[in-house]
Amino acid sequence: MTDLRLEREFPVSPDKLYAWVTNTEKLLKWWGPEGLHVPVHDLDFTRLGPWYSIMQNEEGQQYKVSGQVTHVDAPKSVGFTWGWHDDDDKRGAESHVTFTIVETASGARLLIDHRELGDDEISANHESGWTSSLRKLSAQLN
């Protein structure tokens, strides 16, 4: 199994950053790689329980991912399981994501830990996706 960790700093308070990674309305503005939007979802990381999102590209291709929110520790962290669905809506291998917010001298740092990814190729694909999503978040907060 492979683990992935990304860190980004933002010039906002930890409370504001936490809202951007848990509140549905704000989350939808950056969730998913560039070029994708989320037309269908139950994406709420403010509470425990199930979540899912269907990301769609300009050609109409859809990518479904789902899981369970496993912990909410406002305004410090939120954790959730993660599993992609295939074309028959069968959920694949499960991994775990934690968003952690840390106060810095100039604002707040977001740490994304995505653990238990199957192999290096899967990890690289997720790193690319999260990096793209973080660019969208940065555009919202800078």
mmCIF file of N, CA and C in Angstrom, residues 58-124:
data_model
loop_
_atom_site.group_PDB
_atom_site.id
_atom_site.type_symbol
_atom_site.label_atom_id
_atom_site.label_comp_id
_atom_site.label_asym_id
_atom_site.label_seq_id
_atom_site.Cartn_x
_atom_site.Cartn_y
_atom_site.Cartn_z
ATOM 1 N N GLU A 58 -16.267 17.876 -19.625
ATOM 2 C CA GLU A 58 -17.013 18.583 -20.671
ATOM 3 C C GLU A 58 -17.635 17.633 -21.687
ATOM 4 N N GLU A 59 -17.063 16.439 -21.871
ATOM 5 C CA GLU A 59 -17.600 15.464 -22.813
ATOM 6 C C GLU A 59 -18.731 14.637 -22.202
ATOM 7 N N GLY A 60 -19.029 14.857 -20.926
ATOM 8 C CA GLY A 60 -20.106 14.134 -20.263
ATOM 9 C C GLY A 60 -19.676 12.871 -19.544
ATOM 10 N N GLN A 61 -18.380 12.524 -19.585
ATOM 11 C CA GLN A 61 -17.907 11.352 -18.849
ATOM 12 C C GLN A 61 -18.032 11.622 -17.351
ATOM 13 N N GLN A 62 -18.492 10.602 -16.624
ATOM 14 C CA GLN A 62 -18.701 10.762 -15.186
ATOM 15 C C GLN A 62 -17.807 9.824 -14.398
ATOM 16 N N TYR A 63 -17.412 10.310 -13.216
ATOM 17 C CA TYR A 63 -16.523 9.575 -12.317
ATOM 18 C C TYR A 63 -17.112 9.666 -10.919
ATOM 19 N N LYS A 64 -17.551 8.516 -10.395
ATOM 20 C CA LYS A 64 -18.188 8.505 -9.076
ATOM 21 C C LYS A 64 -17.210 8.008 -8.025
ATOM 22 N N VAL A 65 -17.198 8.710 -6.897
ATOM 23 C CA VAL A 65 -16.405 8.318 -5.744
ATOM 24 C C VAL A 65 -17.302 8.461 -4.518
ATOM 25 N N SER A 66 -17.138 7.566 -3.539
ATOM 26 C CA SER A 66 -17.986 7.618 -2.349
ATOM 27 C C SER A 66 -17.233 7.101 -1.133
ATOM 28 N N GLY A 67 -17.855 7.286 0.017
ATOM 29 C CA GLY A 67 -17.276 6.790 1.254
ATOM 30 C C GLY A 67 -18.099 7.189 2.451
ATOM 31 N N GLN A 68 -17.441 7.124 3.592
ATOM 32 C CA GLN A 68 -18.043 7.488 4.869
ATOM 33 C C GLN A 68 -17.165 8.544 5.528
ATOM 34 N N VAL A 69 -17.785 9.587 6.055
ATOM 35 C CA VAL A 69 -17.050 10.531 6.885
ATOM 36 C C VAL A 69 -16.825 9.818 8.214
ATOM 37 N N THR A 70 -15.551 9.652 8.591
ATOM 38 C CA THR A 70 -15.205 8.842 9.759
ATOM 39 C C THR A 70 -14.912 9.664 11.003
ATOM 40 N N HIS A 71 -14.491 10.918 10.822
ATOM 41 C CA HIS A 71 -14.318 11.795 11.987
ATOM 42 C C HIS A 71 -14.411 13.255 11.564
ATOM 43 N N VAL A 72 -14.943 14.049 12.487
ATOM 44 C CA VAL A 72 -15.041 15.498 12.313
ATOM 45 C C VAL A 72 -14.534 16.119 13.602
ATOM 46 N N ASP A 73 -13.451 16.876 13.512
ATOM 47 C CA ASP A 73 -12.865 17.547 14.674
ATOM 48 C C ASP A 73 -12.676 19.026 14.317
ATOM 49 N N ALA A 74 -13.811 19.743 14.274
ATOM 50 C CA ALA A 74 -13.783 21.157 13.868
ATOM 51 C C ALA A 74 -13.022 21.980 14.904
ATOM 52 N N PRO A 75 -12.217 22.907 14.484
ATOM 53 C CA PRO A 75 -11.825 23.266 13.121
ATOM 54 C C PRO A 75 -10.464 22.693 12.727
ATOM 55 N N LYS A 76 -10.154 21.491 13.211
ATOM 56 C CA LYS A 76 -8.817 20.944 13.004
ATOM 57 C C LYS A 76 -8.717 19.903 11.900
ATOM 58 N N SER A 77 -9.667 18.984 11.809
ATOM 59 C CA SER A 77 -9.527 17.915 10.828
ATOM 60 C C SER A 77 -10.856 17.243 10.516
ATOM 61 N N VAL A 78 -10.865 16.594 9.380
ATOM 62 C CA VAL A 78 -11.990 15.758 8.968
ATOM 63 C C VAL A 78 -11.401 14.577 8.207
ATOM 64 N N GLY A 79 -11.965 13.395 8.428
ATOM 65 C CA GLY A 79 -11.474 12.199 7.751
ATOM 66 C C GLY A 79 -12.611 11.454 7.085
ATOM 67 N N PHE A 80 -12.284 10.787 5.978
ATOM 68 C CA PHE A 80 -13.319 10.052 5.251
ATOM 69 C C PHE A 80 -12.690 8.931 4.432
ATOM 70 N N THR A 81 -13.468 7.873 4.230
ATOM 71 C CA THR A 81 -13.038 6.811 3.341
ATOM 72 C C THR A 81 -13.305 7.234 1.908
ATOM 73 N N TRP A 82 -12.653 6.550 0.974
ATOM 74 C CA TRP A 82 -12.666 6.941 -0.434
ATOM 75 C C TRP A 82 -12.651 5.685 -1.289
ATOM 76 N N GLY A 83 -13.601 5.561 -2.203
ATOM 77 C CA GLY A 83 -13.609 4.439 -3.133
ATOM 78 C C GLY A 83 -14.238 4.842 -4.451
ATOM 79 N N TRP A 84 -13.531 4.593 -5.548
ATOM 80 C CA TRP A 84 -14.056 4.879 -6.883
ATOM 81 C C TRP A 84 -15.057 3.806 -7.286
ATOM 82 N N HIS A 85 -16.028 4.189 -8.099
ATOM 83 C CA HIS A 85 -17.012 3.255 -8.632
ATOM 84 C C HIS A 85 -16.688 2.981 -10.103
ATOM 85 N N ASP A 86 -16.958 1.735 -10.540
ATOM 86 C CA ASP A 86 -16.747 1.419 -11.955
ATOM 87 C C ASP A 86 -18.001 1.777 -12.761
ATOM 88 N N ASP A 87 -17.992 1.453 -14.036
ATOM 89 C CA ASP A 87 -19.110 1.799 -14.922
ATOM 90 C C ASP A 87 -20.412 1.110 -14.530
ATOM 91 N N ASP A 88 -20.318 0.026 -13.767
ATOM 92 C CA ASP A 88 -21.511 -0.675 -13.282
ATOM 93 C C ASP A 88 -21.893 -0.238 -11.874
ATOM 94 N N ASP A 89 -21.274 0.841 -11.402
ATOM 95 C CA ASP A 89 -21.496 1.422 -10.075
ATOM 96 C C ASP A 89 -21.021 0.515 -8.943
ATOM 97 N N LYS A 90 -20.108 -0.418 -9.259
ATOM 98 C CA LYS A 90 -19.518 -1.251 -8.213
ATOM 99 C C LYS A 90 -18.356 -0.477 -7.595
ATOM 100 N N ARG A 91 -18.367 -0.373 -6.272
ATOM 101 C CA ARG A 91 -17.332 0.370 -5.553
ATOM 102 C C ARG A 91 -16.060 -0.450 -5.462
ATOM 103 N N GLY A 92 -14.934 0.194 -5.778
ATOM 104 C CA GLY A 92 -13.641 -0.486 -5.774
ATOM 105 C C GLY A 92 -12.932 -0.394 -4.434
ATOM 106 N N ALA A 93 -11.635 -0.561 -4.487
ATOM 107 C CA ALA A 93 -10.790 -0.581 -3.287
ATOM 108 C C ALA A 93 -10.962 0.710 -2.482
ATOM 109 N N GLU A 94 -10.937 0.549 -1.163
ATOM 110 C CA GLU A 94 -11.139 1.684 -0.268
ATOM 111 C C GLU A 94 -9.799 2.205 0.258
ATOM 112 N N SER A 95 -9.698 3.530 0.293
ATOM 113 C CA SER A 95 -8.561 4.202 0.916
ATOM 114 C C SER A 95 -9.127 5.203 1.913
ATOM 115 N N HIS A 96 -8.247 5.958 2.567
ATOM 116 C CA HIS A 96 -8.709 6.897 3.594
ATOM 117 C C HIS A 96 -8.024 8.238 3.417
ATOM 118 N N VAL A 97 -8.820 9.308 3.528
ATOM 119 C CA VAL A 97 -8.328 10.674 3.374
ATOM 120 C C VAL A 97 -8.540 11.430 4.677
ATOM 121 N N THR A 98 -7.539 12.218 5.073
ATOM 122 C CA THR A 98 -7.685 13.131 6.202
ATOM 123 C C THR A 98 -7.246 14.517 5.758
ATOM 124 N N PHE A 99 -8.109 15.498 5.987
ATOM 125 C CA PHE A 99 -7.758 16.907 5.822
ATOM 126 C C PHE A 99 -7.429 17.429 7.216
ATOM 127 N N THR A 100 -6.234 17.989 7.394
ATOM 128 C CA THR A 100 -5.832 18.567 8.675
ATOM 129 C C THR A 100 -5.487 20.031 8.451
ATOM 130 N N ILE A 101 -5.976 20.893 9.322
ATOM 131 C CA ILE A 101 -5.727 22.332 9.259
ATOM 132 C C ILE A 101 -4.781 22.709 10.394
ATOM 133 N N VAL A 102 -3.694 23.404 10.039
ATOM 134 C CA VAL A 102 -2.703 23.836 11.025
ATOM 135 C C VAL A 102 -2.508 25.340 10.879
ATOM 136 N N GLU A 103 -2.559 26.055 11.989
ATOM 137 C CA GLU A 103 -2.320 27.495 11.952
ATOM 138 C C GLU A 103 -0.850 27.764 11.650
ATOM 139 N N THR A 104 -0.610 28.795 10.828
ATOM 140 C CA THR A 104 0.753 29.219 10.509
ATOM 141 C C THR A 104 0.875 30.712 10.818
ATOM 142 N N ALA A 105 2.079 31.237 10.723
ATOM 143 C CA ALA A 105 2.298 32.661 10.992
ATOM 144 C C ALA A 105 1.540 33.548 10.011
ATOM 145 N N SER A 106 1.332 33.044 8.777
ATOM 146 C CA SER A 106 0.672 33.875 7.759
ATOM 147 C C SER A 106 -0.723 33.392 7.389
ATOM 148 N N GLY A 107 -1.265 32.433 8.123
ATOM 149 C CA GLY A 107 -2.603 31.937 7.808
ATOM 150 C C GLY A 107 -2.799 30.518 8.286
ATOM 151 N N ALA A 108 -3.009 29.613 7.322
ATOM 152 C CA ALA A 108 -3.278 28.220 7.674
ATOM 153 C C ALA A 108 -2.708 27.290 6.609
ATOM 154 N N ARG A 109 -2.333 26.098 7.054
ATOM 155 C CA ARG A 109 -1.814 25.064 6.168
ATOM 156 C C ARG A 109 -2.832 23.927 6.116
ATOM 157 N N LEU A 110 -3.071 23.441 4.903
ATOM 158 C CA LEU A 110 -3.902 22.264 4.703
ATOM 159 C C LEU A 110 -2.993 21.084 4.399
ATOM 160 N N LEU A 111 -3.132 20.030 5.181
ATOM 161 C CA LEU A 111 -2.432 18.778 4.928
ATOM 162 C C LEU A 111 -3.468 17.775 4.454
ATOM 163 N N ILE A 112 -3.203 17.166 3.307
ATOM 164 C CA ILE A 112 -4.063 16.102 2.798
ATOM 165 C C ILE A 112 -3.261 14.815 2.892
ATOM 166 N N ASP A 113 -3.731 13.901 3.714
ATOM 167 C CA ASP A 113 -3.137 12.570 3.822
ATOM 168 C C ASP A 113 -4.106 11.592 3.175
ATOM 169 N N HIS A 114 -3.676 10.960 2.088
ATOM 170 C CA HIS A 114 -4.491 9.946 1.413
ATOM 171 C C HIS A 114 -3.747 8.630 1.568
ATOM 172 N N ARG A 115 -4.287 7.757 2.404
ATOM 173 C CA ARG A 115 -3.588 6.543 2.815
ATOM 174 C C ARG A 115 -4.213 5.286 2.215
ATOM 175 N N GLU A 116 -3.384 4.257 2.164
ATOM 176 C CA GLU A 116 -3.809 2.926 1.742
ATOM 177 C C GLU A 116 -4.206 2.882 0.268
ATOM 178 N N LEU A 117 -3.475 3.677 -0.543
ATOM 179 C CA LEU A 117 -3.668 3.604 -1.988
ATOM 180 C C LEU A 117 -2.988 2.341 -2.499
ATOM 181 N N GLY A 118 -3.533 1.730 -3.501
ATOM 182 C CA GLY A 118 -3.089 0.407 -3.932
ATOM 183 C C GLY A 118 -1.631 0.281 -4.317
ATOM 184 N N ASP A 119 -1.124 1.221 -5.128
ATOM 185 C CA ASP A 119 0.262 1.120 -5.579
ATOM 186 C C ASP A 119 0.752 2.501 -6.006
ATOM 187 N N ASP A 120 1.990 2.548 -6.504
ATOM 188 C CA ASP A 120 2.584 3.839 -6.876
ATOM 189 C C ASP A 120 1.834 4.525 -8.002
ATOM 190 N N GLU A 121 1.309 3.777 -8.967
ATOM 191 C CA GLU A 121 0.563 4.380 -10.074
ATOM 192 C C GLU A 121 -0.738 5.009 -9.580
ATOM 193 N N ILE A 122 -1.451 4.311 -8.720
ATOM 194 C CA ILE A 122 -2.693 4.858 -8.148
ATOM 195 C C ILE A 122 -2.366 6.097 -7.328
ATOM 196 N N SER A 123 -1.287 6.044 -6.557
ATOM 197 C CA SER A 123 -0.866 7.194 -5.763
ATOM 198 C C SER A 123 -0.536 8.386 -6.662
ATOM 199 N N ALA A 124 0.171 8.154 -7.750
ATOM 200 C CA ALA A 124 0.528 9.238 -8.671
ATOM 201 C C ALA A 124 -0.721 9.857 -9.301
#
